Each structure stands twice: as C-alpha cells, then as structure tokens.
mmCIF file of C-alpha atoms in Angstrom:
data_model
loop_
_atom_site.group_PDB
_atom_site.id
_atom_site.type_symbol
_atom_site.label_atom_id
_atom_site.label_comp_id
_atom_site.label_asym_id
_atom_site.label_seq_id
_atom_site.Cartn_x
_atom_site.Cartn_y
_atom_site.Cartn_z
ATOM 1 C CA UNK A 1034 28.177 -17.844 2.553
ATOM 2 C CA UNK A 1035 28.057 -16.276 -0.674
ATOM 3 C CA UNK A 1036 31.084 -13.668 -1.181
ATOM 4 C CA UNK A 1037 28.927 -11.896 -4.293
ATOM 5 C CA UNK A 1038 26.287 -9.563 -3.372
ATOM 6 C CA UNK A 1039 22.897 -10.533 -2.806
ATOM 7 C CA UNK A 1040 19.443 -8.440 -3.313
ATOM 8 C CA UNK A 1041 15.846 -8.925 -3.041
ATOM 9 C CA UNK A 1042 13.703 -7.193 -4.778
ATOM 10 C CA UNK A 1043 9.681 -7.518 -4.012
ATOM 11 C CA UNK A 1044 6.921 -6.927 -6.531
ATOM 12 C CA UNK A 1045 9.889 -7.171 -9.454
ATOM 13 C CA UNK A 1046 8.396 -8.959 -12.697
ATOM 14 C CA UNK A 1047 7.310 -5.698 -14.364
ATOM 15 C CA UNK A 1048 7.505 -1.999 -14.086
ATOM 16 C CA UNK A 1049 9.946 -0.186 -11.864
ATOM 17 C CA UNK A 1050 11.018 -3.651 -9.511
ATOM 18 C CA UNK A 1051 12.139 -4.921 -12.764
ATOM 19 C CA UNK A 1052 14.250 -2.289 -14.256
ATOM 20 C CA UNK A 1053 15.021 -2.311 -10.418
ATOM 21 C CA UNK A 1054 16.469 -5.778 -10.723
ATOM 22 C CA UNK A 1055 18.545 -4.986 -13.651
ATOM 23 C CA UNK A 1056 20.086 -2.277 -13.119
ATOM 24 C CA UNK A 1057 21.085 -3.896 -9.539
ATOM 25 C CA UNK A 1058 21.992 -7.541 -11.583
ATOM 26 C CA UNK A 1059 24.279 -5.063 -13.890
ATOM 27 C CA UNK A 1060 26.536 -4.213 -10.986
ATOM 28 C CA UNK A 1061 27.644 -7.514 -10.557
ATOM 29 C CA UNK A 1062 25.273 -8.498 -7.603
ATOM 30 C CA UNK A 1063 23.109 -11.395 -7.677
ATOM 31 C CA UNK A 1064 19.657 -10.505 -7.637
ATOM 32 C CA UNK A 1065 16.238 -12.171 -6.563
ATOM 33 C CA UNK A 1066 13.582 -11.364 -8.649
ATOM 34 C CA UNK A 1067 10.335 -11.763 -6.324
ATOM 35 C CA UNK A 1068 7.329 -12.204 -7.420
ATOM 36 C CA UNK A 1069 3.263 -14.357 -6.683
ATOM 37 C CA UNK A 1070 2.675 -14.974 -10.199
ATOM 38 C CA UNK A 1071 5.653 -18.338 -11.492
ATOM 39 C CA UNK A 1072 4.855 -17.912 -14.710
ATOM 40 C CA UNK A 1073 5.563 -14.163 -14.871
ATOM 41 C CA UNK A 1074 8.132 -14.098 -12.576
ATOM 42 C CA UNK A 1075 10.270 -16.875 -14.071
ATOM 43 C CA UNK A 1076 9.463 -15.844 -17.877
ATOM 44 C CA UNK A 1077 11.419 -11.962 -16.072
ATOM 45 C CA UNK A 1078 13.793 -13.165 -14.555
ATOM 46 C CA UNK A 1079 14.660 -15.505 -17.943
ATOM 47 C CA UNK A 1080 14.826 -12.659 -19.981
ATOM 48 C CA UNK A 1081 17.144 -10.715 -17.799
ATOM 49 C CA UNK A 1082 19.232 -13.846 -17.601
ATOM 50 C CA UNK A 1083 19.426 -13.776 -21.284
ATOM 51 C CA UNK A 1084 20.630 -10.755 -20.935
ATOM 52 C CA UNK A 1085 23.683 -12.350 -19.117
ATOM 53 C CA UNK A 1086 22.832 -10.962 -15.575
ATOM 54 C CA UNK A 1087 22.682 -13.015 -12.657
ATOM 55 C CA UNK A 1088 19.245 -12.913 -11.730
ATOM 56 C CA UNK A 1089 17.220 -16.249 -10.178
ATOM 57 C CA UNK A 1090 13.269 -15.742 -9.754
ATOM 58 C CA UNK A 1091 12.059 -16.126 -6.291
ATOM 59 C CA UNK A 1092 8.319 -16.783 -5.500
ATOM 60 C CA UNK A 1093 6.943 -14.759 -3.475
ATOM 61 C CA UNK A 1094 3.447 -13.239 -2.187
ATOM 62 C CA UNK A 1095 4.561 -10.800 0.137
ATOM 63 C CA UNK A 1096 -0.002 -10.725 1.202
ATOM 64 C CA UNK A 1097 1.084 -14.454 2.157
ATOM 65 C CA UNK A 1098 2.707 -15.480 5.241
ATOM 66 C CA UNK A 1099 3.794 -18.858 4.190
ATOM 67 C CA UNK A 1100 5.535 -17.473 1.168
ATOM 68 C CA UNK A 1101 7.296 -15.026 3.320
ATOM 69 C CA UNK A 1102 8.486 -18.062 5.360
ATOM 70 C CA UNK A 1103 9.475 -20.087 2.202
ATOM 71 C CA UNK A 1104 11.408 -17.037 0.330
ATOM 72 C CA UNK A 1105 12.913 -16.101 3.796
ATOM 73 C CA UNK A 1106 14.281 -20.349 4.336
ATOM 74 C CA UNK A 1107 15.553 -20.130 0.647
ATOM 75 C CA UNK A 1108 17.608 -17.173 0.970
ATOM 76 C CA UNK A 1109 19.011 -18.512 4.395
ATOM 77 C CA UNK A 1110 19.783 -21.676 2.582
ATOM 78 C CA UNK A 1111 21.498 -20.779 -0.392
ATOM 79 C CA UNK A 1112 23.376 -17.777 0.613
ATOM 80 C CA UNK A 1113 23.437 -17.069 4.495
ATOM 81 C CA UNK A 1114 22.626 -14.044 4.186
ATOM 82 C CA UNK A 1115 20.846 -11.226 2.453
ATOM 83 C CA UNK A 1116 22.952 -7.709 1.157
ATOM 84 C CA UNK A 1117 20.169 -5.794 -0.183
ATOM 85 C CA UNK A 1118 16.315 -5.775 0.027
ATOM 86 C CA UNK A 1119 14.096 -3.703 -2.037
ATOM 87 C CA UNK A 1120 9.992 -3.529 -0.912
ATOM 88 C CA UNK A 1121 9.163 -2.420 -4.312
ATOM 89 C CA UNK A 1122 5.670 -4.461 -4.150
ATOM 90 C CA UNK A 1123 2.704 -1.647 -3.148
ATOM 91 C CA UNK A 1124 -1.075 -1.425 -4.732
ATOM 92 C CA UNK A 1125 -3.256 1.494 -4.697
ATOM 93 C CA UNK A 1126 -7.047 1.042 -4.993
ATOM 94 C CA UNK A 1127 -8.078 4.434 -4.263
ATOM 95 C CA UNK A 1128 -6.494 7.115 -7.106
ATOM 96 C CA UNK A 1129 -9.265 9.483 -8.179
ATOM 97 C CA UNK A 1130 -11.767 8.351 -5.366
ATOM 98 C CA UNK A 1131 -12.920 11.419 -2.817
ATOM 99 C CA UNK A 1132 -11.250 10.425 0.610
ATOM 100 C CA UNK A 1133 -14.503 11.010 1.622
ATOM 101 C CA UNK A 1134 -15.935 7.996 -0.657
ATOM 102 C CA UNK A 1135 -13.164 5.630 -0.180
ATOM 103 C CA UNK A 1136 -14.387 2.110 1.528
ATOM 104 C CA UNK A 1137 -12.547 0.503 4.337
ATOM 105 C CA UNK A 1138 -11.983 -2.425 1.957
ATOM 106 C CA UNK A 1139 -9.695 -0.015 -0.040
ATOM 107 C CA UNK A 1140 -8.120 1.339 3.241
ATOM 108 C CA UNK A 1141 -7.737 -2.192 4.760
ATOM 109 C CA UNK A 1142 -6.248 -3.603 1.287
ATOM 110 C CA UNK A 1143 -3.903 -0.605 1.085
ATOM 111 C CA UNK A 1144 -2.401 -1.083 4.591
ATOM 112 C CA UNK A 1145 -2.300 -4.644 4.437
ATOM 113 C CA UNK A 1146 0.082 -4.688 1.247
ATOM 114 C CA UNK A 1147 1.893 -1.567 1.650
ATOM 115 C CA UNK A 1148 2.472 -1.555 5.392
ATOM 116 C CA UNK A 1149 1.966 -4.673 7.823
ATOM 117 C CA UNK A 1150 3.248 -7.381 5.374
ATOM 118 C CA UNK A 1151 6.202 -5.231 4.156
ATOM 119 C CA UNK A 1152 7.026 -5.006 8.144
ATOM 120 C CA UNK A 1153 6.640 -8.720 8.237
ATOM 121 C CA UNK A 1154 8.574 -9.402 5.502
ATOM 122 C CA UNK A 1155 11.723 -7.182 6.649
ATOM 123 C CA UNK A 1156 11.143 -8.444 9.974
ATOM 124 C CA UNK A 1157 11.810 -11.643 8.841
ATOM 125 C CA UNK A 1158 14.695 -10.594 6.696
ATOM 126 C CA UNK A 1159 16.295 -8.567 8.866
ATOM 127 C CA UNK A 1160 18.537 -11.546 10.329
ATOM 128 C CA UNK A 1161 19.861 -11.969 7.001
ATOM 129 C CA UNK A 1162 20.492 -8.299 6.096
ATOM 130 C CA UNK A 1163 22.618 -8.010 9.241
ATOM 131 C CA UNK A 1164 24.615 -11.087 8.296
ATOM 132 C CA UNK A 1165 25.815 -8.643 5.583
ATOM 133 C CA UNK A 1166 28.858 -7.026 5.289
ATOM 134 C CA UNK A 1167 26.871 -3.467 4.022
ATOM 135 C CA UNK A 1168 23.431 -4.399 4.760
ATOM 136 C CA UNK A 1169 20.581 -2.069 2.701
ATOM 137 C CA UNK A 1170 16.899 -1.712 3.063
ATOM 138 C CA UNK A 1171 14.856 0.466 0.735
ATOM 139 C CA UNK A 1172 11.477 1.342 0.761
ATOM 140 C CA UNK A 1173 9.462 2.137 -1.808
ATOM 141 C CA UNK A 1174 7.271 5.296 -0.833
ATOM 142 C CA UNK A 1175 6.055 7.841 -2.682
ATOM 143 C CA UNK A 1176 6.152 11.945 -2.284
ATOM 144 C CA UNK A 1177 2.398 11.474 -1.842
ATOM 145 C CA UNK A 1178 3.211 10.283 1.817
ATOM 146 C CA UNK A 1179 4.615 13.487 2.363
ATOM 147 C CA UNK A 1180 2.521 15.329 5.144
ATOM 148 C CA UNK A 1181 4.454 18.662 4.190
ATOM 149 C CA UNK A 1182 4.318 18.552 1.293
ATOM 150 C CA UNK A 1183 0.575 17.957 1.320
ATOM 151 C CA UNK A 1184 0.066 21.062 3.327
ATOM 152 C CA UNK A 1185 2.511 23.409 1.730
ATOM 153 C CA UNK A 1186 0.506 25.656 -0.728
ATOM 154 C CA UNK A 1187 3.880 26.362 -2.842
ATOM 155 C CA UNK A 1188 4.165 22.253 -3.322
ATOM 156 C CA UNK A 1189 3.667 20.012 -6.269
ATOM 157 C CA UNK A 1190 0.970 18.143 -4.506
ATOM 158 C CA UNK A 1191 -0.819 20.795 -2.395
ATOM 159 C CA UNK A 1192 -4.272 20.135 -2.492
ATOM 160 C CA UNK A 1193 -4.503 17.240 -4.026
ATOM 161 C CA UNK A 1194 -7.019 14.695 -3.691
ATOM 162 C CA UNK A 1195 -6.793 12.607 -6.213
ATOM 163 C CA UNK A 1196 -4.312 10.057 -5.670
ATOM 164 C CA UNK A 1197 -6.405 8.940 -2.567
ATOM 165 C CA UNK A 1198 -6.108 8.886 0.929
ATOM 166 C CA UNK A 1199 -5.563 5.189 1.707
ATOM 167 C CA UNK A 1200 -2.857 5.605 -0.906
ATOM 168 C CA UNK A 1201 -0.664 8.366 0.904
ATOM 169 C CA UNK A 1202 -1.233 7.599 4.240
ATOM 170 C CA UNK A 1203 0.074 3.951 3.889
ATOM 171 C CA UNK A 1204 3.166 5.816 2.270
ATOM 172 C CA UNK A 1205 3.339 8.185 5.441
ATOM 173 C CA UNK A 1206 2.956 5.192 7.705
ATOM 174 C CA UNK A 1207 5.609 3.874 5.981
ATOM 175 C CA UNK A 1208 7.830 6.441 6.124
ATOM 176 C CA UNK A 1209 7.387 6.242 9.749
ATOM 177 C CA UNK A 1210 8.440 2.495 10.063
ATOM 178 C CA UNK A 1211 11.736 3.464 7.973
ATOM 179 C CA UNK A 1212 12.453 6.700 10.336
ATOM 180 C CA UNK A 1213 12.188 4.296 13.267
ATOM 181 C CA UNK A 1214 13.954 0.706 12.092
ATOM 182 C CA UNK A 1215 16.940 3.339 10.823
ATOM 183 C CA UNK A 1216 16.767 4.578 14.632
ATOM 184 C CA UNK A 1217 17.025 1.447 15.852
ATOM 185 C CA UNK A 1218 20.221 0.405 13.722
ATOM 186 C CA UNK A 1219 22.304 3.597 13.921
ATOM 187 C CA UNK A 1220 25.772 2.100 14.890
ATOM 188 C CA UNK A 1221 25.410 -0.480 12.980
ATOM 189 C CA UNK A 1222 26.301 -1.649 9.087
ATOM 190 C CA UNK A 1223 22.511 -1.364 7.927
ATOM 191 C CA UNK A 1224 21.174 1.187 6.648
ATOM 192 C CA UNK A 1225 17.485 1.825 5.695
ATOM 193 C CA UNK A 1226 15.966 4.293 3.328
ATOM 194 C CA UNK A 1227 12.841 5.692 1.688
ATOM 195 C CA UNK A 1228 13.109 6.213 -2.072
ATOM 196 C CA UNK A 1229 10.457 7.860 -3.751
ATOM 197 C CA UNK A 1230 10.897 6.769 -7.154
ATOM 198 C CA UNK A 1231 8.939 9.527 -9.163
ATOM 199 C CA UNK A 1232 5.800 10.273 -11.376
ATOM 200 C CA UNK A 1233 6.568 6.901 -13.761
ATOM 201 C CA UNK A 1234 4.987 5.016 -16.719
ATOM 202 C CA UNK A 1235 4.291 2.295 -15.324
ATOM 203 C CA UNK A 1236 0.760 0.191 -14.700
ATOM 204 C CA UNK A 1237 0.538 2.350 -11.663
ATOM 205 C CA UNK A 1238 1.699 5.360 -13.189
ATOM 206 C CA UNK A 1239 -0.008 5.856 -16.280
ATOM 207 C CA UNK A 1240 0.845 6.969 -19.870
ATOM 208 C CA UNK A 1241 0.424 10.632 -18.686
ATOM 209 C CA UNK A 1242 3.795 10.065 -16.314
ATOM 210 C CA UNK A 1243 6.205 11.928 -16.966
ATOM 211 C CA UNK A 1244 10.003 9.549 -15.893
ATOM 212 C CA UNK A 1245 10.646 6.616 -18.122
ATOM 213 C CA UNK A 1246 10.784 3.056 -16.349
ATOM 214 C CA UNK A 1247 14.652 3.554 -16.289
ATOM 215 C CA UNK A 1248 14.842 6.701 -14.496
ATOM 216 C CA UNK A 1249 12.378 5.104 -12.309
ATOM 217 C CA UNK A 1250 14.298 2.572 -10.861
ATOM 218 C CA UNK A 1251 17.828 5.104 -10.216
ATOM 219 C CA UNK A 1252 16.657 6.076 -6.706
ATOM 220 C CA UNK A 1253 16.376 2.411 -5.152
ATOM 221 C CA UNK A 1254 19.225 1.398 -7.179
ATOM 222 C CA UNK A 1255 21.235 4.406 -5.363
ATOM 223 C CA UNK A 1256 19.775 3.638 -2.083
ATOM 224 C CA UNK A 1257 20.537 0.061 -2.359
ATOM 225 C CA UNK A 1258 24.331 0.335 -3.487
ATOM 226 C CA UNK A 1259 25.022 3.235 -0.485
ATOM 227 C CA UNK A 1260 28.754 3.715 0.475
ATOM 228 C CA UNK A 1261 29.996 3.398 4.385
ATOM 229 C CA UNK A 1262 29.288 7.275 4.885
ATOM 230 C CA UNK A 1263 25.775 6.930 2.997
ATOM 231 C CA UNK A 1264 22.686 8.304 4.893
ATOM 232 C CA UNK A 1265 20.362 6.392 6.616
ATOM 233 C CA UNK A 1266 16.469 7.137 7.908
ATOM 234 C CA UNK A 1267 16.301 9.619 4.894
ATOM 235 C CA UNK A 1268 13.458 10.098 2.323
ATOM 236 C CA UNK A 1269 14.695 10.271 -1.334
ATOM 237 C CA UNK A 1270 13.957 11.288 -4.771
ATOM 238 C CA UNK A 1271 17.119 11.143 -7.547
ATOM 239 C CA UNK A 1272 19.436 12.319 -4.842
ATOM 240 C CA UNK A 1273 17.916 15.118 -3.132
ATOM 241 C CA UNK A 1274 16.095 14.896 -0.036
ATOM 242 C CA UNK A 1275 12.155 14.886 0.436
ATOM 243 C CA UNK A 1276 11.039 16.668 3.807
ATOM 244 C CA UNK A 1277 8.750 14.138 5.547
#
C-alpha cells in the first residue's frame, strides 16, 4: 500500500478539476486525473507532470458503469487504497431555460450525471477511502442547491430562475446524499463535504464570472486536505459555511 497520499479527482482535464488536481499534486500527494476523453485527459495530466507534479491520468466516464469498475480495479491495484476523492464532474443543460420549459431529457441528463452515477461511483470507492489513514470525500455542489438561499429575499440568488431547475435541484439532492453518507461515518476517519466552489470562468461559468480558475479550485482543495478536528456533513464556500 502506497505510504504517499492518493486523490481522485472526476471530470479533471480542464477548468476547476484541473487546477483542482494541481493544486492537490503540489502538496505532495499523488493525484488521479480522471477523465472520458484519453486524448485530453493524458495530454492534462502530461502537462502537469511537466510541471514536476505527480499526477497519472485515469480514464474514466463516471455516465459509464464499466469505467467506474475499471478506474475503481486500478486504484485497488496499484495503491490499496484511495485518500482523497473529488466528484468534480457535473453538466448543466438547463441555464437560462424557464423551469417551466425545461424537458425531462434535461432533468433526466442532469440527475443521471450529477447525482446517481456520482453515488455509484463513491459507492464503489468508498472501500478504498476507508482503507485510508484520513479518508476525504468532496462534492462538488453549487450555492444554487441551496433551498434557503433560494427563498431568502435578502440572498444573492433569490428569485432566480435562470440557472435552471434541473440544475439546482440535482445540487440540493446532492447535498442531501453528502448530509447523510457524513451521518453514516461519524466515528469514523472519513469525512465528507460539500464545496461550493464559486461563480468561476470556466466553460460552465462563463466570461462574465467573477473567481479566476485558481480561486476556484481552493474550496475542494481545503476540503480534501481537512485536519483530524475538520468538519464533516458541512456545505462550503472559501471557508465559511453555506446554510443548506
């Protein structure tokens, strides 16, 4: 079993899952830079390398059960066990559509990326992460999943439509599913919590964003390096807590 470090992070060959991976990588901890596309995710995880951080690309579809499997075998392989996971990899089909308009194709989609096969995949990891030493799980929400936040009148977000409902209630939903696996593991060395990562220029994001990539990566990274007495079942945003 490896004595370095080990993290996964999902959805990791661009954006904020790639700053993600090397900011992690520049701690000294061995990272897995997951990814569908091999071409994209080897020619990332390259240039980190060049960059002299340990970082090895790791296919993997988490919309495909079989590459869950494989990426899931690999890890058990090579290292025994698994220190940190990341489920950075989330879509969103409906921004800017009326909730009213959205299809259940878009609702379906949403939900199938963002919630069932991110439970799969930490299902399947979750051996692993309590192999570790310091096991941590982060999930990637957003303060769109928010309920409170939605309803508050005073809030950022109150009233707002536009980032579509498929969108924030896969985020609530998961928010839910960390609430309850950090329930379940109280008492022992995992912990699991939701990072909202900010308003960032990313694909997702847009140009009008106002974090940098960089700053967009500091609340998983945070969450994923958590001492002992670190929270767990919390919902965070550059270290102060979101209410759910």
């Amino acid at each position: 079993m490896s004595t370095k470090k080990i993290a996964l992070v999902t959805g990791a060959n661009k954006g904020i899952g790639l700053e993600t991976v090397r900011q992690l990588a520049a701690q000294g901890i061995t990272v897995l830079l997951g990814a569908r596309d091999e071409k994209r995710g080897g020619e990332a995880a390259d240039k980190l390398k060049a960059e002299g951080l340990d970082v090895q690309f790791v296919q993997l579809d988490v919309n495909d059960e079989a590459s869950q499997d494989n990426a899931a075998k690999f890890i058990a392989d090579k290292f025994g066990k698994l220190d940190i996971l990341v489920n950075n990899a989330g879509i969103a089909q409906d921004f800017m559509v009326p909730t009213s308009q959205s299809t259940l194709e878009q609702w379906r989609n949403t939900f199938e990326t963002n919630v069932f096969n991110l439970v799969s995949l930490t299902q399947k990891l979750l051996p692993l992460v309590k192999k570790s030493e310091a096991g941590r799980i982060v999930n990637l929400t957003s303060i769109l999943g928010s309920l409170t936040l939605h309803t508050d009148p005073k809030s950022p977000i109150a009233g707002s439509s536009s980032s579509g409902a498929a969108y924030n209630a896969s985020k609530a939903a998961l928010n839910m599913f960390t609430v309850n696996l950090a329930n379940e593991l109280k008492g022992t060395t995992v912990k699991v919590n939701a990072a909202h990562p900010g308003w960032v220029k990313t694909d997702m994001g847009g140009d009008a964003a106002p974090m940098e990539i960089v700053d967009g990566a500091k609340t998983s990274v945070t969450l994923a390096t958590l001492p002992e007495d670190g929270p767990t079942g919390g919902y965070f945003h550059l270290g102060q807590t979101l209410p759910w």
